[in-house]
Short mmCIF file of C-alpha atoms and ligand atoms in Angstrom, two decimals:
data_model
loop_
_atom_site.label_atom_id
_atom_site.label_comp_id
_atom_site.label_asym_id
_atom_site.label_seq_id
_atom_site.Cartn_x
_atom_site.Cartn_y
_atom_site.Cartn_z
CA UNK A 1 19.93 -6.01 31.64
CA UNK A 2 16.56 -5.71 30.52
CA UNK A 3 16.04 -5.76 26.55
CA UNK A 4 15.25 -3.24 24.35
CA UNK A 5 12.20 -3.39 22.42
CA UNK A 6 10.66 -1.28 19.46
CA UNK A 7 8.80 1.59 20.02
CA UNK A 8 4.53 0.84 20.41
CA UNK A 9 3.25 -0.06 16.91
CA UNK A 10 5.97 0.61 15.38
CA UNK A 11 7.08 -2.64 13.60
CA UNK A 12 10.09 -4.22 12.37
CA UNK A 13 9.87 -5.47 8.75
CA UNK A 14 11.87 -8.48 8.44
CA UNK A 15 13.84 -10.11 5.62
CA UNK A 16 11.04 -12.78 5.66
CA UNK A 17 8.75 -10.45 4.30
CA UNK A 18 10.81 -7.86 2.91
CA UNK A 19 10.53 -9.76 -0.80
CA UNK A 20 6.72 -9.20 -1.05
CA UNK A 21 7.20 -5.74 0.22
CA UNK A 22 9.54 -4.70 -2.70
CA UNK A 23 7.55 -6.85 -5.51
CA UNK A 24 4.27 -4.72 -4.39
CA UNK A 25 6.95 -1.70 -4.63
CA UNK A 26 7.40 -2.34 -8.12
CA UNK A 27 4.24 -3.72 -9.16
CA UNK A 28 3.13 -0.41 -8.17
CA UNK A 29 5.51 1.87 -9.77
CA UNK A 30 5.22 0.11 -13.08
CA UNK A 31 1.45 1.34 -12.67
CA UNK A 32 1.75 4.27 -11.60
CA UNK A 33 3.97 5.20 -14.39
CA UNK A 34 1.75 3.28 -16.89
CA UNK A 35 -0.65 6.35 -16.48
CA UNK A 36 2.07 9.18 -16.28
CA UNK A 37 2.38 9.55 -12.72
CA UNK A 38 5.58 10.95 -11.72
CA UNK A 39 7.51 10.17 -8.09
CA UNK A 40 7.98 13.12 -5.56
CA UNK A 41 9.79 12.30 -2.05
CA UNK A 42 9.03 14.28 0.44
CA UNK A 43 10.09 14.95 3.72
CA UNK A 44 8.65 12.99 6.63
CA UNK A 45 8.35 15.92 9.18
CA UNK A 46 6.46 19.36 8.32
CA UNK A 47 5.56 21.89 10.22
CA UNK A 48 2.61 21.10 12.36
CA UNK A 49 0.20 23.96 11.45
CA UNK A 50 0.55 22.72 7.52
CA UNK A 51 -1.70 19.65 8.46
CA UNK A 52 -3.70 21.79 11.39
CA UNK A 53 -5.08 23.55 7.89
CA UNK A 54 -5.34 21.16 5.67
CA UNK A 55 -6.37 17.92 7.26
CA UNK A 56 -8.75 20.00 9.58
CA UNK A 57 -8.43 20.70 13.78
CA UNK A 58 -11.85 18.67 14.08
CA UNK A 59 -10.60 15.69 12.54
CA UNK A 60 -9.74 12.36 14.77
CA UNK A 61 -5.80 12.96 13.25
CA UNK A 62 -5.23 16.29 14.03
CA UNK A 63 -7.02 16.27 17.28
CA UNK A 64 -5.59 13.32 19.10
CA UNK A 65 -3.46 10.83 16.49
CA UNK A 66 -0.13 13.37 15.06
CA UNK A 67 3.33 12.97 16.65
CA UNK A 68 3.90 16.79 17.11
CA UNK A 69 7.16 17.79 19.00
CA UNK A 70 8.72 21.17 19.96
CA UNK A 71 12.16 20.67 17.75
CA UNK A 72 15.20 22.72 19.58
CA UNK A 73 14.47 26.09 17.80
CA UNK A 74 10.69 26.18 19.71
CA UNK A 75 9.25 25.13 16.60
CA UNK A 76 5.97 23.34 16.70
CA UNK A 77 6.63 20.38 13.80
CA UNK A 78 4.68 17.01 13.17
CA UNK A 79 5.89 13.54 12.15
CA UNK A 80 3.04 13.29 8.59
CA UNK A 81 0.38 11.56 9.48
CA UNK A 82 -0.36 11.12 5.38
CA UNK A 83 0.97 12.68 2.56
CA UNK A 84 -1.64 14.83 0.65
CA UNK A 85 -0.94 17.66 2.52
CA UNK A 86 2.75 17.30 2.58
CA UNK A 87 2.66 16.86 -1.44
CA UNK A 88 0.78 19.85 -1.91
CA UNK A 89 2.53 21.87 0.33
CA UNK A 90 5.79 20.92 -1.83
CA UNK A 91 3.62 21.62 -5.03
CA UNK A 92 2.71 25.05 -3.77
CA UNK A 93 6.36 26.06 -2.89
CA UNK A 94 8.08 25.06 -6.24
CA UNK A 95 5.56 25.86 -8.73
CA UNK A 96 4.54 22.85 -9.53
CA UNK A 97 0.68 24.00 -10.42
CA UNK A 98 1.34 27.52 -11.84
CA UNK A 99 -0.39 26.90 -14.89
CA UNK A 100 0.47 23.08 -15.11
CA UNK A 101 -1.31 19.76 -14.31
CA UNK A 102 0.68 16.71 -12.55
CA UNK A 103 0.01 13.43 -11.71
CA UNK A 104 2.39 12.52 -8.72
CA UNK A 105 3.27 9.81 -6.73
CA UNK A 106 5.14 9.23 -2.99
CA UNK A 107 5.56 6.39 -0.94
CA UNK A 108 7.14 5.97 2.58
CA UNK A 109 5.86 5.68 6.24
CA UNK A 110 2.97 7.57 7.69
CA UNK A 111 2.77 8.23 11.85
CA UNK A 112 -0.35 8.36 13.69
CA UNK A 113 -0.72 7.94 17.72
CA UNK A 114 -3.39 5.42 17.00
CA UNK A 115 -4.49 2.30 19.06
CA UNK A 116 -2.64 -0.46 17.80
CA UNK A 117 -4.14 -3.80 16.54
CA UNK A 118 -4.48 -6.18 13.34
CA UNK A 119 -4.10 -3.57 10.21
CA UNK A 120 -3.67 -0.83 12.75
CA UNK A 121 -0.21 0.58 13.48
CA UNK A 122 1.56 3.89 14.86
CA UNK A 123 4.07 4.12 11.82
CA UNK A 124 2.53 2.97 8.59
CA UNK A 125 3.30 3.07 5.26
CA UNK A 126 1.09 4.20 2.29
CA UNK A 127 1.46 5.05 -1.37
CA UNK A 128 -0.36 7.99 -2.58
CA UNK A 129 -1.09 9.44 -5.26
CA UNK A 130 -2.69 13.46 -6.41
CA UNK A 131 -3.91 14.04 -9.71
CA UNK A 132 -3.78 18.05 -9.24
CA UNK A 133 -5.18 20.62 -12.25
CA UNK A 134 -8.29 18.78 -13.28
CA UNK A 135 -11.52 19.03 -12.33
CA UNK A 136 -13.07 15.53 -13.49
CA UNK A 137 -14.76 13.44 -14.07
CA UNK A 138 -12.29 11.77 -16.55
CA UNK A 139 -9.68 11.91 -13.87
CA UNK A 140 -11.39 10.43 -11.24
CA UNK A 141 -12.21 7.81 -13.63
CA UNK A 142 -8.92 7.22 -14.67
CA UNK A 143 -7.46 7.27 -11.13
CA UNK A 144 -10.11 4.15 -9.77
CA UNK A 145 -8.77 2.45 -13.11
CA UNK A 146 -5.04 3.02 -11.94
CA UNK A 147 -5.94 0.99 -8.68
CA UNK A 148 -7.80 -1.37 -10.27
CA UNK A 149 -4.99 -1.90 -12.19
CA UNK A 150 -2.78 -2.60 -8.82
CA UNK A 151 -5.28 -5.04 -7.73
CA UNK A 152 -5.20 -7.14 -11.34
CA UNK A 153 -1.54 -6.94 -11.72
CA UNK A 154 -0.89 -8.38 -7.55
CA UNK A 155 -3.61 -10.44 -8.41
CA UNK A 156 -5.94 -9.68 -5.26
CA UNK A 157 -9.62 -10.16 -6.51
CA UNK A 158 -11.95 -10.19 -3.07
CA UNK A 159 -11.61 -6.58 -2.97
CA UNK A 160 -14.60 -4.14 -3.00
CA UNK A 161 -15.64 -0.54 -4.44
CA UNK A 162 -17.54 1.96 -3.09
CA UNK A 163 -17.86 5.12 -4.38
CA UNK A 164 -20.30 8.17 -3.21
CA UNK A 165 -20.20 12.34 -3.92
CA UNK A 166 -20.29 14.84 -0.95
CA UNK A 167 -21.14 17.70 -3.11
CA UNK A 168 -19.65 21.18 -3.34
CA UNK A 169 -19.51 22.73 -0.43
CA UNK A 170 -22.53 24.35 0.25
CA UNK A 171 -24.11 21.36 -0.53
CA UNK A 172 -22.18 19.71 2.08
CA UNK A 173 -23.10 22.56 4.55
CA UNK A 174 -26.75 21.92 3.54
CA UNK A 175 -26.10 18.11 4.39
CA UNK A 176 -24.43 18.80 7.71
CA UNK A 177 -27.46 20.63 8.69
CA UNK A 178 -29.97 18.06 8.14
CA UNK A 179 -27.51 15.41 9.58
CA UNK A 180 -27.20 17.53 12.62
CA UNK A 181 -30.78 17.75 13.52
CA UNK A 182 -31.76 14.22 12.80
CA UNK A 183 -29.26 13.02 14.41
CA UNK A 184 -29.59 15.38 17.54
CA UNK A 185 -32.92 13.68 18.21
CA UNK A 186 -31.47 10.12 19.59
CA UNK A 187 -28.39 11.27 20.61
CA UNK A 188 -28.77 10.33 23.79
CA UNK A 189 -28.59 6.53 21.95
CA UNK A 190 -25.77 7.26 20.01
CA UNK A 191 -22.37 6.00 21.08
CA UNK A 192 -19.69 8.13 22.99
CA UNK A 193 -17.60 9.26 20.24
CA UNK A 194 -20.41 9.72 18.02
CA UNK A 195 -21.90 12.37 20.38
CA UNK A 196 -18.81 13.88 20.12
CA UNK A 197 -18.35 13.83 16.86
CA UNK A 198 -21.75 14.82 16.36
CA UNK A 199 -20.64 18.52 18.08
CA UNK A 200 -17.53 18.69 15.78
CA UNK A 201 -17.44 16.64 12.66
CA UNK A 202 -20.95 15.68 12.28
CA UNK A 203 -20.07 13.93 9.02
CA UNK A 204 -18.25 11.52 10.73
CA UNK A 205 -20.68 10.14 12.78
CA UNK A 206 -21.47 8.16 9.44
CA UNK A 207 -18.47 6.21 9.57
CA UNK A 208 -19.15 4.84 12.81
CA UNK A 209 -18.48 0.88 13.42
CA UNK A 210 -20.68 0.62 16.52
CA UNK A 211 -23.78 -1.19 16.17
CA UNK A 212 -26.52 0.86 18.02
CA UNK A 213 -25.55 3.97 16.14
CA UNK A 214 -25.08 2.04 13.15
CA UNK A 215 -28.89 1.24 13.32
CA UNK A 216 -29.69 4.83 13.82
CA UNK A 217 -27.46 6.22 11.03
CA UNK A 218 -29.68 3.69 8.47
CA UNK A 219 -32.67 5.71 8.98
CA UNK A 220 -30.70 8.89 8.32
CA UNK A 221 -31.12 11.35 5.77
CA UNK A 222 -29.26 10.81 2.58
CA UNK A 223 -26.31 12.53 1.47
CA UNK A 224 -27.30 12.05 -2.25
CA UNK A 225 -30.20 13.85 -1.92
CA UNK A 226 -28.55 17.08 -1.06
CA UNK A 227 -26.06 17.12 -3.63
CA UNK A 228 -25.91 20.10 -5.94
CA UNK A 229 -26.22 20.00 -9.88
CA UNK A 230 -23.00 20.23 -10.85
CA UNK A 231 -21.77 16.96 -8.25
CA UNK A 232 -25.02 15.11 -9.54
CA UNK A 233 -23.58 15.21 -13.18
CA UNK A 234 -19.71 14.74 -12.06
CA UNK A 235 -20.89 11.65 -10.33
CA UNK A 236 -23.29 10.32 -12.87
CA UNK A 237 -20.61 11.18 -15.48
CA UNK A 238 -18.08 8.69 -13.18
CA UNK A 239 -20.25 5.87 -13.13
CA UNK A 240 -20.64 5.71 -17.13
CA UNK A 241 -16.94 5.89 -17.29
CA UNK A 242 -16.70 3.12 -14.74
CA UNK A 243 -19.21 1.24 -16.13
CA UNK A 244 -17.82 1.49 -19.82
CA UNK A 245 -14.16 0.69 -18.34
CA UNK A 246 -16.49 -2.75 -16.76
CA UNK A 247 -15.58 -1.58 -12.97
CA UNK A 248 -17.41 -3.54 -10.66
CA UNK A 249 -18.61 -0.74 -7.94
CA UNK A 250 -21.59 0.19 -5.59
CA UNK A 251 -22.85 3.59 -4.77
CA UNK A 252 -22.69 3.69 -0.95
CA UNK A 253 -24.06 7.38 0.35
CA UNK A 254 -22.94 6.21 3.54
CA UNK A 255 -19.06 6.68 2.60
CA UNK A 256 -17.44 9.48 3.92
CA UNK A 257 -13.59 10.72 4.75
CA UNK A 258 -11.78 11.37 7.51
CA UNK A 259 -10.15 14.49 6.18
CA UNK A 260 -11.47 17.77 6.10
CA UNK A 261 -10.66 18.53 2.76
CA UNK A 262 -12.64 16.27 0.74
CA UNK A 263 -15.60 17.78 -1.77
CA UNK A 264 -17.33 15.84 -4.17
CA UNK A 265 -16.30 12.21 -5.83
CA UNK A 266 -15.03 9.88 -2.57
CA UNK A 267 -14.05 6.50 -2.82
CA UNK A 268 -12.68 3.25 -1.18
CA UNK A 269 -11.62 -0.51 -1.38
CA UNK A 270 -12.02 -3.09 1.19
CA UNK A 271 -11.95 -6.51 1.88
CA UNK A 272 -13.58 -8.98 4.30
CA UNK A 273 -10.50 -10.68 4.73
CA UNK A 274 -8.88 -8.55 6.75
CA UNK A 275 -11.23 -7.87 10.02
CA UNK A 276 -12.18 -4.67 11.12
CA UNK A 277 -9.44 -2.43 9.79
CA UNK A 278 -10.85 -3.90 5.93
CA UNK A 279 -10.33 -0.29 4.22
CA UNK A 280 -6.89 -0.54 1.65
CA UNK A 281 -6.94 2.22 -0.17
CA UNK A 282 -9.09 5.02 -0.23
CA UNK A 283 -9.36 8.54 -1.65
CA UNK A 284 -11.32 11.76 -3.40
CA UNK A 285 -11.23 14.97 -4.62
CA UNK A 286 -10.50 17.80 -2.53
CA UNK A 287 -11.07 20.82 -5.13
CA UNK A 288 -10.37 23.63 -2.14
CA UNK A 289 -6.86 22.24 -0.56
CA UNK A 290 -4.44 24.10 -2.77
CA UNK A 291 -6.25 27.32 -2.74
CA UNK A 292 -6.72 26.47 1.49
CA UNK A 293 -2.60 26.05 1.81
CA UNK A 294 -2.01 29.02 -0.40
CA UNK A 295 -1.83 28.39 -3.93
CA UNK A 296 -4.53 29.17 -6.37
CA UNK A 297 -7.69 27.97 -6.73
CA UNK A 298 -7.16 24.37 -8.35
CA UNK A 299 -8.81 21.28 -8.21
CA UNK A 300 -7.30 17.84 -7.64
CA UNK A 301 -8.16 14.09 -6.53
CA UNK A 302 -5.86 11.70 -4.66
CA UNK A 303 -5.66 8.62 -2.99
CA UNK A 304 -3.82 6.82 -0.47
CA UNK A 305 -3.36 2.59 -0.46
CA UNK A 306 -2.21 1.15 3.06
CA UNK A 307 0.97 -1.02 2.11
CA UNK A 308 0.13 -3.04 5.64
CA UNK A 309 -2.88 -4.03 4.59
CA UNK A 310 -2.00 -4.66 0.97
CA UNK A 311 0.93 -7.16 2.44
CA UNK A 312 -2.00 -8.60 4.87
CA UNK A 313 -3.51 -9.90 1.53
CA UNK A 314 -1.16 -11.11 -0.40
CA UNK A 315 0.50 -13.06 2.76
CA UNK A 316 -0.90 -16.17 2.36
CA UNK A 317 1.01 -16.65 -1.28
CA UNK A 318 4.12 -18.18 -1.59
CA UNK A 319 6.63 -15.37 0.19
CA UNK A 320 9.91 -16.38 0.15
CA UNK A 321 12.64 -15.11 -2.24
CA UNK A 322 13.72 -16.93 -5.33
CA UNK A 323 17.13 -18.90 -5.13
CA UNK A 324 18.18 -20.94 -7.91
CA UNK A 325 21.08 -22.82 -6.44
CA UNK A 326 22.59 -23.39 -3.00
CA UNK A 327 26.10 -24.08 -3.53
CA UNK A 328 27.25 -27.35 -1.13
CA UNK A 329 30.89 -26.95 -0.93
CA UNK A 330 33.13 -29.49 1.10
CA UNK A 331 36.92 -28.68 2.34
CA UNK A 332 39.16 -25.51 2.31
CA UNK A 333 40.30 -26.00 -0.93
CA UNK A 334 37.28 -26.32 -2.49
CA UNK A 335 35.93 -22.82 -1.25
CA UNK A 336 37.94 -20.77 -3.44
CA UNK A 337 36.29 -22.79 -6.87
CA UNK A 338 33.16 -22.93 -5.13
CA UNK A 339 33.49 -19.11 -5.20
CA UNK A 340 34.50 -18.57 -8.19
CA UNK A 341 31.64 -21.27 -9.33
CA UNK A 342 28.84 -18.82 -7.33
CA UNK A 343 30.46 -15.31 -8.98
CA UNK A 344 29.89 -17.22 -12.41
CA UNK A 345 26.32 -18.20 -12.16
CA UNK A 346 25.65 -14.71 -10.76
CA UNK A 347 26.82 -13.17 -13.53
CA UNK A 348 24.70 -15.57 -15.46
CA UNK A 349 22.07 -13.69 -13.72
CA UNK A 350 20.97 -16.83 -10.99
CA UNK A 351 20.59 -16.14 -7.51
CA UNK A 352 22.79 -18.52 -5.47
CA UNK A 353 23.36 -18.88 -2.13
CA UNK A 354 26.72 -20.29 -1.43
CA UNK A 355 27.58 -22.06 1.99
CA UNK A 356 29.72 -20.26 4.59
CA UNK A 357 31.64 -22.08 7.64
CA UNK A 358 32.50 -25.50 7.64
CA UNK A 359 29.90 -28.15 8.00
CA UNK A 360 29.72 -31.94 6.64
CA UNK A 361 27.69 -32.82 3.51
CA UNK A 362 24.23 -34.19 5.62
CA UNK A 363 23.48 -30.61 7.06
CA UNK A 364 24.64 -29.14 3.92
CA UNK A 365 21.92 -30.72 2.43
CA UNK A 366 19.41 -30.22 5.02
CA UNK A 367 20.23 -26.39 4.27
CA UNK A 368 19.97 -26.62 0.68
CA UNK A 369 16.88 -28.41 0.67
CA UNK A 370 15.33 -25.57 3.40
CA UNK A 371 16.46 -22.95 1.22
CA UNK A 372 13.95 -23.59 -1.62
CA UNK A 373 16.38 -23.80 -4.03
CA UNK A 374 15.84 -25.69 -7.49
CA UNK A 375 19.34 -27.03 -7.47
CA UNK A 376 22.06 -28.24 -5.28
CA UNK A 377 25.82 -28.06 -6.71
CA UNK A 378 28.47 -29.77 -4.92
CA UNK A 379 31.65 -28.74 -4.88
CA UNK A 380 34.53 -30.74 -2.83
CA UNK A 381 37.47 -32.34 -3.31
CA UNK A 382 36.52 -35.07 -5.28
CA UNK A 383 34.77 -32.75 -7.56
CA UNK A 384 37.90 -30.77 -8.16
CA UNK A 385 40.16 -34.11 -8.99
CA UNK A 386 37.85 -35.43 -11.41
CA UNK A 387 36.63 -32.09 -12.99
CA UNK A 388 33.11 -32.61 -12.90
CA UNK A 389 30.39 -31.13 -10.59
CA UNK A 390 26.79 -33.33 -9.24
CA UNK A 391 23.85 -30.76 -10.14
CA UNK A 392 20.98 -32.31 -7.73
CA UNK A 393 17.50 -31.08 -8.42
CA UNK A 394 15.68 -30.44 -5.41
CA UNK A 395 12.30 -29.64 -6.18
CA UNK A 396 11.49 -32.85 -8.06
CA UNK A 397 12.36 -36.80 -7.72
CA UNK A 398 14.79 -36.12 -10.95
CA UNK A 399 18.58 -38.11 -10.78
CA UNK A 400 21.00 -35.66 -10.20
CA UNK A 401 23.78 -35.70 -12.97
CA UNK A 402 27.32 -34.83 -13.28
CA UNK A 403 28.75 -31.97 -15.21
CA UNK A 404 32.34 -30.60 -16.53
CA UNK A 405 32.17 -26.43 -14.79
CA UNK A 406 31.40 -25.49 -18.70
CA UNK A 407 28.52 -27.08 -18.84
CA UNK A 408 27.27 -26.31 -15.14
CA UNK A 409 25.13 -23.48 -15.97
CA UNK A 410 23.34 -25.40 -18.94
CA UNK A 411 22.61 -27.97 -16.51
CA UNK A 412 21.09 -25.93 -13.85
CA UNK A 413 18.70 -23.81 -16.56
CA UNK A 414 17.41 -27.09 -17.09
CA UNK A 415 17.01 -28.06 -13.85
CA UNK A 416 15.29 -24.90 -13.45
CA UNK A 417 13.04 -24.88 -16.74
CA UNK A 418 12.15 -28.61 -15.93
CA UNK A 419 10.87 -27.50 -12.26
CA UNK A 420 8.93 -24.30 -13.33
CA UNK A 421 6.91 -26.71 -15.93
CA UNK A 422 6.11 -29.43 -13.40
CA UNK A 423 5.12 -26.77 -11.02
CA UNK A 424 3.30 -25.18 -13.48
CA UNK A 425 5.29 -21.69 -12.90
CA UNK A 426 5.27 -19.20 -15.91
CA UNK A 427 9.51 -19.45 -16.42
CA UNK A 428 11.96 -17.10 -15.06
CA UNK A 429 8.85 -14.93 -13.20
CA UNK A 430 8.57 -13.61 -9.94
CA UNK A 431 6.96 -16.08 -8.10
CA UNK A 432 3.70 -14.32 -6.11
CA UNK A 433 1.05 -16.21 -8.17
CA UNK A 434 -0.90 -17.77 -5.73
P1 LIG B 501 -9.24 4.04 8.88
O1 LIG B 501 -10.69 4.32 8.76
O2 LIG B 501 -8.87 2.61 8.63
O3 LIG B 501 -8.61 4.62 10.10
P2 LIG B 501 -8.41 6.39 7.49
O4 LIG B 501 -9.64 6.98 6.95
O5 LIG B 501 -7.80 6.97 8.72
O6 LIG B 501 -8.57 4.81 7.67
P3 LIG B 501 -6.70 7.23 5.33
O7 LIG B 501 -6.13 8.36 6.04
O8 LIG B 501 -7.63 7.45 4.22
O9 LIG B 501 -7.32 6.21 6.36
O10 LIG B 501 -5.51 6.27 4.84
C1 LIG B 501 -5.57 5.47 3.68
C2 LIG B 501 -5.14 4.07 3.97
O11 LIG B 501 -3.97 4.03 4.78
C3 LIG B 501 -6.14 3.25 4.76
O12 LIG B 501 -7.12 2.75 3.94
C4 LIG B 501 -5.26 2.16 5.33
O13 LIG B 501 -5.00 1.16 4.36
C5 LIG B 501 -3.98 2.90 5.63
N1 LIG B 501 -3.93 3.28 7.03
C6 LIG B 501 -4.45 4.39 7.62
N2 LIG B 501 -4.16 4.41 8.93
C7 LIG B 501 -3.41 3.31 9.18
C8 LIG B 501 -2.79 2.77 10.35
N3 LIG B 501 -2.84 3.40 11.53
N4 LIG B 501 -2.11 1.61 10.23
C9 LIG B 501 -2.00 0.97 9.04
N5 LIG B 501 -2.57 1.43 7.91
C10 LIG B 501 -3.27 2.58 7.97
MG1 LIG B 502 -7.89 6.47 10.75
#
């Protein structure tokens, strides 16, 4: 029989990498909750016209990426192919902005019909974040701070800000125009899905990756130039926050969104170290959306950070989980005190790995010393006549020693402690420093 595989870019995470998953997790959440951002979970099917309206029929996601199925009542729903819309949607239904402000926060997978590659996949995950009831500039400050923040506290530092304004929205009308007409005069140079774009979501056409129209766009008009008076001072406003806060950032009036929905203050991270899919979070303001999906008028800012991406960077540190001690135990009888011995040091608050099935000391050892651990303990049937238990360090050339069980866990703290200073490891810390 043939095997079964997974479903086109959609990926397994395995255990291997599941540790640096949920550190990032909660590296996150700390932050998020640092500035008063509070968690909403949503659900990860809607119904297909919600992002049709929000996310905008022109857009590359609507148009040919979202996993849209008939369900068995003939309803037309959508697998979300982010969460913005979903979020406000929920917001909307229960409430949430009838004369309020909120800073929320989701996390979970995302599904586009995409063309998979490196950083490119058909379910994603993201974690998001809409600052809704505000109209700025403080917020928009204060939410580039917030990611900042992610990037200090994961310790990722080749990472780079741009921020530019699209203006309200007549200004952005007034922008499209221009756009449109330069651009109409070499668009027989332009690439394919720039002339398309071009016809639907001119705007776009900025974003494009392909060199000849890259080369074209240069020469294009500028979107700063069109920008009403009221996104001139927002933005200025935003860059003396940003400054004062000592953000490192660049103005880029070539930076534009995907999304419909977006007015004013946009804004993105990247970083050459991850090819051509370098964009790890990015986001804006999208003042109409709530008023668009129903609500009242009210404006708000989000963005959304790519957790593939995020785990493409920190990779290369050290990713394995922390064990303390691998438990060698020898002979039947020894198995029940080499439980009880593992249950102890748990409680302690170690994390041990204890040996299961039979095998002879050598590839006990082999195992032990694979596992990472700082310690060994041995536990057989010599150990159990005489009383005392060999603690063998495992990171460092130190003698093992032998201990009475009282003194077992005393032992292996120091084992521990003595490792962490020769390796120069802040003591009892998650280990991602690179
Ligand atoms: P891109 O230009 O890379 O397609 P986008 O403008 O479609 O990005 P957003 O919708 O703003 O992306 O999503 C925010 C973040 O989510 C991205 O910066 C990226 O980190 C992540 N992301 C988006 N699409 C995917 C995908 N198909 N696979 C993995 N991560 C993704
Ligand atoms: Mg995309």
């Amino acid at each position: 029989m043939s095997k079964l595989q997974s479903i086109k870019g959609m990926k397994d995470i395995l255990p291997a990498d599941v540790a640096l998953w949920q550190h990032s997790e909660a590296v996150m959440r700390t932050v998020m909750e640092a500035y008063g951002y509070r968690e909403i979970r949503l659900p990860l099917v809607e119904k297909t016209e919600l992002f049709a309206r929000s996310i905008g029929v022109q857009t590359d996601i609507v148009g040919k990426e979202m996993y849209t199925f008939t369900d068995r009542d003939g309803d037309s729903i959508t697998l979300r192919p982010e969460g913005t819309a979903g979020c406000v949607r929920a917001g909307i239904q229960h409430g949430l902005f009838h004369n309020q402000q909120q800073r929320l926060y989701y996390l979970g997978p995302m599904f586009r019909h995409e063309r998979p590659q490196r950083g490119r996949h058909r379910q994603f995950h993201q974690i998001g974040a809409e600052a809704v009831g505000w109209e700025g500039p403080d917020i928009d400050a204060e939410m580039i701070l917030l990611v900042s923040r992610i990037w200090r506290e994961l310790k990722i530092d080749e990472i780079d800000l741009e921020i530019n304004s699209l203006g309200d929205h007549d200004a952005r009308q007034r922008y499209r125009k221009k756009l449109v007409d330069f651009l109409s005069r070499y668009e027989s140079q332009l690439d394919e899905d720039s002339q398309q774009r071009l016809k639907t979501n001119p705007l776009r056409v900025l974003d494009s990756k392909v060199e000849r129209t890259k080369t074209i766009i240069a020469e294009a008009p500028n979107i700063l130039d069109s920008l009403d008076s009221y996104s001139r001072t927002h933005l200025d406003a935003l860059q003396e926050y940003l400054s004062a806060a000592g953000i490192q950032y660049r103005v880029n009036s070539r930076l534009v969104r995907g999304l419909d929905y977006y007015s004013q203050t946009v804004f993105e991270w990247s970083s050459s170290r991850l090819g051509a899919q370098g964009t790890v979070c990015a986001g804006g303001r999208y003042d109409g959306l709530v008023e668009e999906l129903g609500g009242k008028s009210t404006p708000a800012i989000g963005f959304a950070l790519g957790f593939e991406r995020l785990i493409e960077l920190l990779s290369s540190r050290a990713n394995e989980m922390r064990i303390d001690v691998y438990l060698v135990i020898l002979g039947s009888i020894a198995k029940r005190t080499g439980l009880v011995i593992g249950e102890e040091l748990r409680d302690a608050g170690l994390n041990v790995v204890s040996h299961c099935g039979e095998s002879g000391i050598k590839s006990q050892m082999k195992r032990a010393d694979k596992s990472n651990a700082h310690a060994a303990i041995l536990v057989g049937e010599d150990e159990l006549k005489s009383g005392t238990f060999v603690v063998k360090p495992l990171r460092s050339g130190r003698e093992q020693i032998s201990v009475t069980k009282e003194r077992l866990l005393e032992a292996v703290r120091d084992v521990i402690d003595r490792s962490e200073v020769e390796e120069n490891k802040p003591a009892r810390s998650v280990e991602f420093n690179g």
